[in-house]
PDB file of C-alpha atoms in Angstrom:
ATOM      1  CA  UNK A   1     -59.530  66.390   8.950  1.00 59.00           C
ATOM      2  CA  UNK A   2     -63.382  66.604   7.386  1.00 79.00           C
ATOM      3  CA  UNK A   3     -63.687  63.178   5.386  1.00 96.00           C
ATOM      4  CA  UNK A   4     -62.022  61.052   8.139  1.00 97.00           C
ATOM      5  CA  UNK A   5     -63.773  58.096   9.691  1.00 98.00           C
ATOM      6  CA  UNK A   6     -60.934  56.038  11.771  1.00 98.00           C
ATOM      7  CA  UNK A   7     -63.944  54.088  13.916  1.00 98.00           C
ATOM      8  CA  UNK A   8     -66.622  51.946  12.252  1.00 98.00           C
ATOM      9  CA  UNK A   9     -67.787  48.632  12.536  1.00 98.00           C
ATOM     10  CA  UNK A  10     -69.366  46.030   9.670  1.00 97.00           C
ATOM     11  CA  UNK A  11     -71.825  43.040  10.165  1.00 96.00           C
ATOM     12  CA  UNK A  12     -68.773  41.283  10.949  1.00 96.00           C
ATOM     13  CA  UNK A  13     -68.929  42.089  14.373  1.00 94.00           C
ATOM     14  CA  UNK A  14     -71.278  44.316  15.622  1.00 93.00           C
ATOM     15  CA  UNK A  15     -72.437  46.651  13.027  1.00 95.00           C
ATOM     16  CA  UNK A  16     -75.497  46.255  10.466  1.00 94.00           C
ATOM     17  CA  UNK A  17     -73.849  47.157   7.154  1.00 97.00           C
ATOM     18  CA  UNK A  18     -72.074  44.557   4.501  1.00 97.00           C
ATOM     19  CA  UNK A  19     -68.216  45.790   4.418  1.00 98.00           C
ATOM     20  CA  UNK A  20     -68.975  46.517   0.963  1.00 98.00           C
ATOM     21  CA  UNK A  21     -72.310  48.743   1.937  1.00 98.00           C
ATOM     22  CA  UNK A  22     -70.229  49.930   5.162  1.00 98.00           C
ATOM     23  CA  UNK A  23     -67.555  51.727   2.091  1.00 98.00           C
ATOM     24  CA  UNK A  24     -70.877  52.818  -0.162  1.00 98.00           C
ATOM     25  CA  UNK A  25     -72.624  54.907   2.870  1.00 97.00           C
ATOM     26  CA  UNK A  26     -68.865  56.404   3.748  1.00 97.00           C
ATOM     27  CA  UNK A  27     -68.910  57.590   0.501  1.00 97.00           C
ATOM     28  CA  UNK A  28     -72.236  59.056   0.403  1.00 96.00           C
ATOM     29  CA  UNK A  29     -71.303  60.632   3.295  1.00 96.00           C
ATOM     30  CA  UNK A  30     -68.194  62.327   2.077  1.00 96.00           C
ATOM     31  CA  UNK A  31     -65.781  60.272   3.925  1.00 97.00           C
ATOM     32  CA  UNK A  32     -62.547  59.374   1.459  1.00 97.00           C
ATOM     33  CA  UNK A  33     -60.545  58.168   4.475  1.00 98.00           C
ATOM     34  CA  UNK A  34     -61.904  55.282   6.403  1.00 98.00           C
ATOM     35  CA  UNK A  35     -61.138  52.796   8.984  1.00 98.00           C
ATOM     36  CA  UNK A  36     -62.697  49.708   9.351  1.00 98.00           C
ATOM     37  CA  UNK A  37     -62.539  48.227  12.955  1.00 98.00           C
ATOM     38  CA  UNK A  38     -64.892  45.700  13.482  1.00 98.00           C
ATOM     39  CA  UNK A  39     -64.305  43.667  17.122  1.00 96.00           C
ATOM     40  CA  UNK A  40     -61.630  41.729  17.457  1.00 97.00           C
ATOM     41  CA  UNK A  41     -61.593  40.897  13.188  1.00 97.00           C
ATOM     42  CA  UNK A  42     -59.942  42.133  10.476  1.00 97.00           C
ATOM     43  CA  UNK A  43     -62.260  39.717   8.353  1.00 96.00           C
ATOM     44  CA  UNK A  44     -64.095  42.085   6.236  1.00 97.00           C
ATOM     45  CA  UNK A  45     -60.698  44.404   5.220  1.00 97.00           C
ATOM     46  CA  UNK A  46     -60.517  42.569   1.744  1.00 97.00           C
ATOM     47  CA  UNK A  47     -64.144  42.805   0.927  1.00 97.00           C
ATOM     48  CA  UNK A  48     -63.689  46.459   1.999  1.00 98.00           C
ATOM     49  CA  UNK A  49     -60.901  47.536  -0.221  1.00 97.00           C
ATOM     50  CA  UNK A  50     -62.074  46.223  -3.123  1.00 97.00           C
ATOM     51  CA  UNK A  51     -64.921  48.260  -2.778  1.00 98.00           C
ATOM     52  CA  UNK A  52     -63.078  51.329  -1.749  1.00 98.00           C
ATOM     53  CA  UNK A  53     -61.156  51.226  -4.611  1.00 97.00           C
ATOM     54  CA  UNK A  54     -64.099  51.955  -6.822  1.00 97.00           C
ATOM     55  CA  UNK A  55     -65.091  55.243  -4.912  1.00 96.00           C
ATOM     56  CA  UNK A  56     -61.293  56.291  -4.464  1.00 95.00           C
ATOM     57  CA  UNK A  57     -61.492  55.911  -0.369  1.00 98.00           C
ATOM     58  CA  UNK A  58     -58.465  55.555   1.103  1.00 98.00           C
ATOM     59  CA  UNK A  59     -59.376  52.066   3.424  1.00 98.00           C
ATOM     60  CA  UNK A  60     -56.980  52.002   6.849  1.00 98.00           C
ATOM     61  CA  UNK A  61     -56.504  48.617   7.896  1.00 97.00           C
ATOM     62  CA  UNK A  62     -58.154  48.238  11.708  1.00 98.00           C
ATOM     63  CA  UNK A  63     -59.635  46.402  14.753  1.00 98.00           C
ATOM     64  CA  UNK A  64     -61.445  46.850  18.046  1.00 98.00           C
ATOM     65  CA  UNK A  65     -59.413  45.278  20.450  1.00 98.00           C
ATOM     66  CA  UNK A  66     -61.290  43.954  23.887  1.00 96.00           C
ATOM     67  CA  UNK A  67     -58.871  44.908  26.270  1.00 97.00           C
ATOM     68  CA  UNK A  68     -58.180  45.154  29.870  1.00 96.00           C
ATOM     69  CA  UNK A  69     -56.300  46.958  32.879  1.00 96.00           C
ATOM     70  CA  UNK A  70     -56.020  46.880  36.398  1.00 94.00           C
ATOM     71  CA  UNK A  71     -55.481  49.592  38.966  1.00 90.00           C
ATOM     72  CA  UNK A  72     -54.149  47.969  42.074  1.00 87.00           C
ATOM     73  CA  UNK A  73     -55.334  51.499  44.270  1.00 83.00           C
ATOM     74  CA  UNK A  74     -59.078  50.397  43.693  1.00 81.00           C
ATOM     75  CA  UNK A  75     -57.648  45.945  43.327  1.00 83.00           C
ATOM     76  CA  UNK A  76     -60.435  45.943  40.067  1.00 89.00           C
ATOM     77  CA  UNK A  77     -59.903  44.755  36.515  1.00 92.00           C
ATOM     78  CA  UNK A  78     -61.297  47.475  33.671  1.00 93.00           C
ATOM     79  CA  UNK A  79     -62.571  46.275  30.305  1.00 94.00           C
ATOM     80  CA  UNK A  80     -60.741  48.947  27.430  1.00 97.00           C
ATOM     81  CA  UNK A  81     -61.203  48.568  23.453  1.00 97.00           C
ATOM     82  CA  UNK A  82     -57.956  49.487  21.955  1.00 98.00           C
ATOM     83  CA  UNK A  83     -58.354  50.517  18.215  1.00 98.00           C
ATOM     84  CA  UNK A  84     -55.553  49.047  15.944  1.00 98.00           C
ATOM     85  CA  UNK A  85     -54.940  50.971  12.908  1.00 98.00           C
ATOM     86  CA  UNK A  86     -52.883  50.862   9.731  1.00 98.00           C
ATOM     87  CA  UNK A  87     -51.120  47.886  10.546  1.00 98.00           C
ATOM     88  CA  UNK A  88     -48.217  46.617   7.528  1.00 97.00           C
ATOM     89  CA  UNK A  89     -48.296  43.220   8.606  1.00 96.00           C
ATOM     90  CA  UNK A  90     -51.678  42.965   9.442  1.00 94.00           C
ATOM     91  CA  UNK A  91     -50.847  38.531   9.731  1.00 94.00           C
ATOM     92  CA  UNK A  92     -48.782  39.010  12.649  1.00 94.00           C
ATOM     93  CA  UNK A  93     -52.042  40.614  14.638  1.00 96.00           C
ATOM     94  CA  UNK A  94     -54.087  37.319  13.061  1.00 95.00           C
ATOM     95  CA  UNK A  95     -52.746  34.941  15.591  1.00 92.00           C
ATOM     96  CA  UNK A  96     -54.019  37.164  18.658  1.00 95.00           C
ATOM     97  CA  UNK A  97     -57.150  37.934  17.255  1.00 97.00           C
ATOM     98  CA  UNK A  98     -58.133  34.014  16.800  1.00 96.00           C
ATOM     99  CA  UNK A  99     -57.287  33.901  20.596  1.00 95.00           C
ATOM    100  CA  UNK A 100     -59.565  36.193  21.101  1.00 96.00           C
ATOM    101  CA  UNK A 101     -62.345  35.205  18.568  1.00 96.00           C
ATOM    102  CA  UNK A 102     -62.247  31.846  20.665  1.00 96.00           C
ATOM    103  CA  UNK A 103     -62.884  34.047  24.166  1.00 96.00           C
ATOM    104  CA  UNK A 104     -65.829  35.634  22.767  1.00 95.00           C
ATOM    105  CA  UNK A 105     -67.433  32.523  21.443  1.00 97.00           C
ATOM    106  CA  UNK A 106     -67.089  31.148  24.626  1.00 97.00           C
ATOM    107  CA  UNK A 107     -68.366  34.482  26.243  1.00 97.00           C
ATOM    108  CA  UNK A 108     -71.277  34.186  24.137  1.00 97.00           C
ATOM    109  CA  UNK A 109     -72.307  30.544  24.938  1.00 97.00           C
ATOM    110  CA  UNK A 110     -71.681  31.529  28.705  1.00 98.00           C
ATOM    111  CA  UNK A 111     -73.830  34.412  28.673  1.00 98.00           C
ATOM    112  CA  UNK A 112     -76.828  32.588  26.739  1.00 98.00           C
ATOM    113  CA  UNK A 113     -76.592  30.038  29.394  1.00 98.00           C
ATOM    114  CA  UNK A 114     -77.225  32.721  32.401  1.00 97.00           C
ATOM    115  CA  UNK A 115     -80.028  34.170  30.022  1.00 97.00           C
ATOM    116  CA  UNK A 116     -81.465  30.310  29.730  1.00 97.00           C
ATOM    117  CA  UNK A 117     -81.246  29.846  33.562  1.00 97.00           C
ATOM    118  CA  UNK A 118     -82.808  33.406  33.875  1.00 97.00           C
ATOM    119  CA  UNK A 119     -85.374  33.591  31.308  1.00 96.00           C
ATOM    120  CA  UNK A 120     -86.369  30.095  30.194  1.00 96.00           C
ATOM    121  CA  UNK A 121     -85.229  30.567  26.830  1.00 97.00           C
ATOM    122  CA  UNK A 122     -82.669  30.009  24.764  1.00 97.00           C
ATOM    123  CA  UNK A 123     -81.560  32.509  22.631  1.00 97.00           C
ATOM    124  CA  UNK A 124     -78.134  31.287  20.952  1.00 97.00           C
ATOM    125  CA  UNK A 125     -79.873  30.056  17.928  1.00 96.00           C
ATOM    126  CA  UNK A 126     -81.442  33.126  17.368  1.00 95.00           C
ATOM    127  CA  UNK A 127     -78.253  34.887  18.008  1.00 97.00           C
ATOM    128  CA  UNK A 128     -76.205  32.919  15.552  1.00 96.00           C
ATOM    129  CA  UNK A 129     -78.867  33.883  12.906  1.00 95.00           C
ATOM    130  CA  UNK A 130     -77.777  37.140  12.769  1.00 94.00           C
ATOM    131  CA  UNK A 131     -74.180  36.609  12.742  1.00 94.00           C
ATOM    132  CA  UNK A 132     -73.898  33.910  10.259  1.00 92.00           C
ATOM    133  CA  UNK A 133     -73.360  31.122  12.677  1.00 95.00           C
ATOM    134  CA  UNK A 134     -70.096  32.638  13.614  1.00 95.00           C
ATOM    135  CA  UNK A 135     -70.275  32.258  17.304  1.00 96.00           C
ATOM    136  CA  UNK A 136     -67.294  34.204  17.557  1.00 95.00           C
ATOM    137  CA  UNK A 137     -68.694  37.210  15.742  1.00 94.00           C
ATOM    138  CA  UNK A 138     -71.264  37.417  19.077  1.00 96.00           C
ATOM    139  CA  UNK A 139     -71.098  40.615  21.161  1.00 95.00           C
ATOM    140  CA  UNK A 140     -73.471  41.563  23.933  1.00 95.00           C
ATOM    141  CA  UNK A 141     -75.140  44.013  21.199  1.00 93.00           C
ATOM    142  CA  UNK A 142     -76.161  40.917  19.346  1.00 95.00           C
ATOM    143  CA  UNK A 143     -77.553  39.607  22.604  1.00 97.00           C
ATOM    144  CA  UNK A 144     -79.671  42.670  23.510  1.00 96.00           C
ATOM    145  CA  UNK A 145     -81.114  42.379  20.028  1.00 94.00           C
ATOM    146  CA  UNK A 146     -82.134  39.451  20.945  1.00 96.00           C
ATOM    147  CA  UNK A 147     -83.468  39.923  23.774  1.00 97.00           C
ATOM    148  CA  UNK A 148     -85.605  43.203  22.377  1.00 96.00           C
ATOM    149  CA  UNK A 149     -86.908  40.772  19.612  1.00 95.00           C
ATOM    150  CA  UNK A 150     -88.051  38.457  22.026  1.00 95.00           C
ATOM    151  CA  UNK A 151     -89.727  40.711  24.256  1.00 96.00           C
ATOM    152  CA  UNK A 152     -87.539  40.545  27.488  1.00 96.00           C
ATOM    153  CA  UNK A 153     -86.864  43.955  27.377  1.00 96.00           C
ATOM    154  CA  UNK A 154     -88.396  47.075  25.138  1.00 96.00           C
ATOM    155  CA  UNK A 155     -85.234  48.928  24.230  1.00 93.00           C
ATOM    156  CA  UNK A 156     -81.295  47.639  23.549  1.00 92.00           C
ATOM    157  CA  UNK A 157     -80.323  50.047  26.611  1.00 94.00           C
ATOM    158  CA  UNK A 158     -82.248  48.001  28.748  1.00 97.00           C
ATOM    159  CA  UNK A 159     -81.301  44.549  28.214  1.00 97.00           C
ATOM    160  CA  UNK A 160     -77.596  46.103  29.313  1.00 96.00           C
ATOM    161  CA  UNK A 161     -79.004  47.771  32.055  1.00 96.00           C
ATOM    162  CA  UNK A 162     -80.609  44.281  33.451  1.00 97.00           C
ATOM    163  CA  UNK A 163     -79.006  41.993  32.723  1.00 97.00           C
ATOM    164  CA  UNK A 164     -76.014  42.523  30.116  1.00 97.00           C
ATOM    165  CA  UNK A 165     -73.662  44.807  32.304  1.00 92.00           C
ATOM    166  CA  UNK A 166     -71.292  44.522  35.063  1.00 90.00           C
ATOM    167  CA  UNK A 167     -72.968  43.229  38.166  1.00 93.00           C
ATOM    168  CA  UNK A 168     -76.003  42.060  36.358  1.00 96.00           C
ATOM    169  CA  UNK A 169     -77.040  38.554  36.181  1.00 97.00           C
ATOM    170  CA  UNK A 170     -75.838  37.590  32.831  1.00 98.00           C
ATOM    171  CA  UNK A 171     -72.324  39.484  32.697  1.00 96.00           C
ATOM    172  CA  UNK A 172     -69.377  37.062  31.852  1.00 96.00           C
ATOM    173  CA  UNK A 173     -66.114  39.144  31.718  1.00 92.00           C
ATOM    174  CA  UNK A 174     -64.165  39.424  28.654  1.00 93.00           C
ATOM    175  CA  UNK A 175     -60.503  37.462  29.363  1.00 91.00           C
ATOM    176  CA  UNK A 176     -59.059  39.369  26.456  1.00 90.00           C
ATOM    177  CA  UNK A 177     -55.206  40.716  26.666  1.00 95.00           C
ATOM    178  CA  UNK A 178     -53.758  42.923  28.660  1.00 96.00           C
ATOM    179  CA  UNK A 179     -52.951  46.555  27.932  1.00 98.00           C
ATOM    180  CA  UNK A 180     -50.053  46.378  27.666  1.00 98.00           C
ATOM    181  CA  UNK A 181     -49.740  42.961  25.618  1.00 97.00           C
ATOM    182  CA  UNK A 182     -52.423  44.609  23.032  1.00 98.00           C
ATOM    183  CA  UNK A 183     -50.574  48.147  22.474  1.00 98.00           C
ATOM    184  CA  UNK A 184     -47.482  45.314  21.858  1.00 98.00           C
ATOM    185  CA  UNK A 185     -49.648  43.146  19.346  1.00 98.00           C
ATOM    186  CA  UNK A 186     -50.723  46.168  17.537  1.00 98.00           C
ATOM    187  CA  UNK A 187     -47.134  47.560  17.403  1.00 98.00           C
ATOM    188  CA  UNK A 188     -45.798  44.125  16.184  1.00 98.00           C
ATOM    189  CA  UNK A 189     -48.073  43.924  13.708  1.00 98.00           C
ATOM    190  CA  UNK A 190     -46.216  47.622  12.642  1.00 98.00           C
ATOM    191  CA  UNK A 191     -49.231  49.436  13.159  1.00 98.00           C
ATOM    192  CA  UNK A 192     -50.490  52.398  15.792  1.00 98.00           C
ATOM    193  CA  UNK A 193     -52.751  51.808  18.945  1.00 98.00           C
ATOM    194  CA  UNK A 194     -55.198  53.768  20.206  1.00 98.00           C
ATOM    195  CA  UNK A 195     -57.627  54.367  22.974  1.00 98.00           C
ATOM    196  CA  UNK A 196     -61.245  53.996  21.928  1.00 98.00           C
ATOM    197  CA  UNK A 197     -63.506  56.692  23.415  1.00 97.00           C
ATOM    198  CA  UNK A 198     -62.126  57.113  27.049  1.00 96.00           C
ATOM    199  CA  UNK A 199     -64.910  58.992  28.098  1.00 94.00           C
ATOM    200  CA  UNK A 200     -67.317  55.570  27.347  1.00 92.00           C
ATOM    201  CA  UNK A 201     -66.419  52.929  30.161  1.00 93.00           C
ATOM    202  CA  UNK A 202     -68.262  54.635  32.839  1.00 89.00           C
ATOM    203  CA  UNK A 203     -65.150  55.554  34.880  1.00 93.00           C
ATOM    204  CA  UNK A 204     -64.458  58.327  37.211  1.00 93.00           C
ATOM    205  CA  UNK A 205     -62.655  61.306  36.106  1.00 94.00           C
ATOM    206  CA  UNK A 206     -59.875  60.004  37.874  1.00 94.00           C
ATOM    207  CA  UNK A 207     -59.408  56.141  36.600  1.00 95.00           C
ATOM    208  CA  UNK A 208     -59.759  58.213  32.882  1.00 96.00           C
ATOM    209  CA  UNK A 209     -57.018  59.759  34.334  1.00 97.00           C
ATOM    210  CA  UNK A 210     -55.422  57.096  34.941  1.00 97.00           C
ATOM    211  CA  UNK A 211     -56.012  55.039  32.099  1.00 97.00           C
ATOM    212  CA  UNK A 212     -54.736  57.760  29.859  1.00 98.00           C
ATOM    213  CA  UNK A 213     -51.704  58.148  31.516  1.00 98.00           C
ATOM    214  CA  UNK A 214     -51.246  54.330  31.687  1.00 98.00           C
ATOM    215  CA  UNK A 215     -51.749  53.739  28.225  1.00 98.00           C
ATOM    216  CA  UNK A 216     -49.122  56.059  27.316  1.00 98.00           C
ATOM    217  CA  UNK A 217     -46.785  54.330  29.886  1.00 98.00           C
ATOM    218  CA  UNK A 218     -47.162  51.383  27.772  1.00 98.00           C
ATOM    219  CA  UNK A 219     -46.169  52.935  24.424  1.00 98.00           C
ATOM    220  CA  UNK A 220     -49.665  53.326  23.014  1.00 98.00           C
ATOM    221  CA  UNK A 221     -49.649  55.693  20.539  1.00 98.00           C
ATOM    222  CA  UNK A 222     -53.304  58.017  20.381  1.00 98.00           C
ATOM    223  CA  UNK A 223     -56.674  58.869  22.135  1.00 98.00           C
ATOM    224  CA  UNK A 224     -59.668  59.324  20.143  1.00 98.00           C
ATOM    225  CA  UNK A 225     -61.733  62.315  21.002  1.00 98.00           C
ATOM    226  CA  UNK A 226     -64.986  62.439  22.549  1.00 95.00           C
ATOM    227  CA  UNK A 227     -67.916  63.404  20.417  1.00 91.00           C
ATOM    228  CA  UNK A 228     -69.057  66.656  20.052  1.00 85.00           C
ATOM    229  CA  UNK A 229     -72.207  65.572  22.581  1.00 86.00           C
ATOM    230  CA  UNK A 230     -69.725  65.121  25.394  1.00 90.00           C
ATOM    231  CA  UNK A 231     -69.580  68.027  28.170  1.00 92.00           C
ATOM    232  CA  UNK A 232     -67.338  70.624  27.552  1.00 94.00           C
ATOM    233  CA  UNK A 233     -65.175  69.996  30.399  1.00 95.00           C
ATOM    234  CA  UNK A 234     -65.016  66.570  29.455  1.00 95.00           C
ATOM    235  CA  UNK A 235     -63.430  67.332  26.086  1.00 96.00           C
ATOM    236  CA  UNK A 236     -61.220  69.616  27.972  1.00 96.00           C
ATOM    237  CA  UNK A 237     -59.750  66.888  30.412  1.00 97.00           C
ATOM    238  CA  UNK A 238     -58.783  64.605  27.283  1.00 98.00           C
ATOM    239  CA  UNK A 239     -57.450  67.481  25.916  1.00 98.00           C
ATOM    240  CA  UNK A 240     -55.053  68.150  28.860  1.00 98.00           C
ATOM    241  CA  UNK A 241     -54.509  64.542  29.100  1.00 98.00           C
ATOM    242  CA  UNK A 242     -53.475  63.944  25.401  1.00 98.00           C
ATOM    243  CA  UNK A 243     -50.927  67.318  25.648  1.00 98.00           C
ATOM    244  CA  UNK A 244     -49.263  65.873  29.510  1.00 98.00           C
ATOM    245  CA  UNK A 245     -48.423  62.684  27.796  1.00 98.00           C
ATOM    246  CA  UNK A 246     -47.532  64.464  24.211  1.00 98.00           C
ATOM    247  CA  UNK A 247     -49.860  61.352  22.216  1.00 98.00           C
ATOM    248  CA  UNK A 248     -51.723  62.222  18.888  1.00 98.00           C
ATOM    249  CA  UNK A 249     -55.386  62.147  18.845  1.00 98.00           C
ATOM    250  CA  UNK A 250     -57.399  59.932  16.826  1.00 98.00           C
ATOM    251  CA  UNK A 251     -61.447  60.788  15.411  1.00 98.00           C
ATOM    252  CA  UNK A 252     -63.865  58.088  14.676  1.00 97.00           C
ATOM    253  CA  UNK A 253     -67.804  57.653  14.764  1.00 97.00           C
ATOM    254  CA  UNK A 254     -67.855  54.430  15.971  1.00 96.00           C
ATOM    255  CA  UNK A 255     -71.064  53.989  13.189  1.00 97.00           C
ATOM    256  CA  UNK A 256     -72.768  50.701  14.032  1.00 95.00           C
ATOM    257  CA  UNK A 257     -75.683  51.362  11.398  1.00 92.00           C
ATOM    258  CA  UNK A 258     -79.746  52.735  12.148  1.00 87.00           C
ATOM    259  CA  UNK A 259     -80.087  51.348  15.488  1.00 83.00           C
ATOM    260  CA  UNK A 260     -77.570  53.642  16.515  1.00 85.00           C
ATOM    261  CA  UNK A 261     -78.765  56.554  14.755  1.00 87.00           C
ATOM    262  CA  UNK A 262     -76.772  59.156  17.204  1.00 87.00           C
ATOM    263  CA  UNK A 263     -73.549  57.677  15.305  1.00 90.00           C
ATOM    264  CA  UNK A 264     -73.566  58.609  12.108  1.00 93.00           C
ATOM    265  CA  UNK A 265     -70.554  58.026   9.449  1.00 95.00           C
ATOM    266  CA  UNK A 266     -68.444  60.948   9.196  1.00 93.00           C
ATOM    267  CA  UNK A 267     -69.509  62.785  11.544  1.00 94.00           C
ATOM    268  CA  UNK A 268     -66.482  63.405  14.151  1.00 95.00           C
ATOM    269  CA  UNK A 269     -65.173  66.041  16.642  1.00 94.00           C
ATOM    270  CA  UNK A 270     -62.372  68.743  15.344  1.00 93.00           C
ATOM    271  CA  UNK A 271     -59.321  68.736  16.395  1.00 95.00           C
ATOM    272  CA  UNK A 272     -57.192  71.630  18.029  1.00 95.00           C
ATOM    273  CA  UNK A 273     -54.519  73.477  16.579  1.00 92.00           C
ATOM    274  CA  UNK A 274     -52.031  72.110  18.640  1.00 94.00           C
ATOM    275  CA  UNK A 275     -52.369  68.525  18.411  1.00 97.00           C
ATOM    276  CA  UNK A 276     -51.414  65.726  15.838  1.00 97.00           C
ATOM    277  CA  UNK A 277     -53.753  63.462  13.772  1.00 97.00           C
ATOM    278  CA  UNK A 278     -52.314  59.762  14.105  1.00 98.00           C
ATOM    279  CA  UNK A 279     -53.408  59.620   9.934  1.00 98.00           C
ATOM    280  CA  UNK A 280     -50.590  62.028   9.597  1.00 96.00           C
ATOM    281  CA  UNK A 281     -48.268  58.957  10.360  1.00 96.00           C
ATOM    282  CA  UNK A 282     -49.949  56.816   7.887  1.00 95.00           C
TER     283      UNK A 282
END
């Protein structure tokens, strides 16, 4: 398991690093099987490769899928990121993710506009500078960037915590697919789906519960492990979860770049004897 990475994101979504720098650091960092799953893309795969193939990485075809579910016990609708990896016919998965390129531009624009009203500024041009003018590259992390460089808050933590997040005054819900429709996109596209940290949507043990149990319902195929920084007993209850609805477990960093400096490439939680790595269906 030591040298897999099956999480990481590029500058073309939210991460810092070129695709072709992303493969360079993996491979300073001893990683020779890597995943790149930038949000929503699968745009920077061929730069990747090409540079993989010069350090002998093994590159997994991926994506970050924005996601959602409903629970009709609590009537609420849960954003999920489903991770899509080593798809065969990665073209088939093209059409969705366009679809969903074009909700997250509009997302973005949306957002900036509540930040305009808010604030007094507005920040889109700034935004698009770091992304390229891709507007559909935009993800709130982009925003709170902003919004640190311009002074409205002090730290990237805090621009969710005021305005970015659910029940703040800038939120604008993601409209992505369905759970179900996404674990069916991935599989289409011949490829496996998993559930990206399930210990990160600030749910209650029980919805985690439940989300587990309703992603394997729908034929998805892994959960990735919480870091080793989670709780114990946190660890534990994925654990159980994964073994009650016999999935294989997936391990990723989620590396964004320096900013994040608490996710660093490589570095991922061990596995237990008794449970199965989705690479070993590669």
């Amino acid at each position: 398991m030591q040298g897999i990475d099956l999480h990481t994101h590029s500058n073309i979504s939210d991460g810092e690093l070129l695709p072709e720098v992303l493969v360079q650091h993996a491979a300073k960092a001893g990683v020779h099987t890597l995943a790149l799953t930038d949000h929503d893309s699968m745009d920077g795969l061929k730069r990747a490769e090409i540079e993989a193939q010069k350090y002998e990485i093994r590159l997994i075809s991926g994506t970050e899928i924005s996601s959602q579910w409903s629970r009709p016990a609590t009537k609420r609708t849960y954003g999920v990121h489903i991770v899509g990896l080593n798809m065969q016919q990665p073209e088939v998965l093209e059409q969705v993710l366009q679809q969903q390129k074009q909700i997250r531009a509009t997302r973005a624009v949306d957002i900036c506009q509540k930040l305009e009203k808010i604030l007094k500024h507005d920040f889109l041009p700034e935004i698009l500078q770091q992304v390229d003018g891709h507007t559909d590259r935009i993800t709130r992390s982009h925003i709170a960037k902003a919004l640190v460089e311009r002074r409205a808050v002090s730290r990237l933590q805090q621009a969710f915590d005021r305005f970015l997040k659910e029940g703040k005054p800038a939120f604008v819900k993601f409209e992505g697919l369905g759970l179900a429709e996404t674990i069916q996109a991935i599989h289409d596209a011949k490829g496996f789906a998993v559930l990206a940290h399930p210990t990160r949507y600030d749910l209650s043990a029980t919805n985690i519960r439940y989300l587990i149990g309703l992603f394997a319902e729908h034929g998805g195929d892994a959960v990735e492990l919480p870091p080793a920084i989670d709780p114990s007993s946190t660890r534990q209850m994925v654990d159980r979860l994964i073994d009650e609805h016999q999935l294989s477990v997936s391990v990723g960093s989620d590396f964004h770049g320096a900013h994040m400096p608490w996710l660093r490439l490589g570095n991922i939680p061990k596995i237990k004897e008794n449970q199965t790595g989705i690479w070993e269906k590669f």
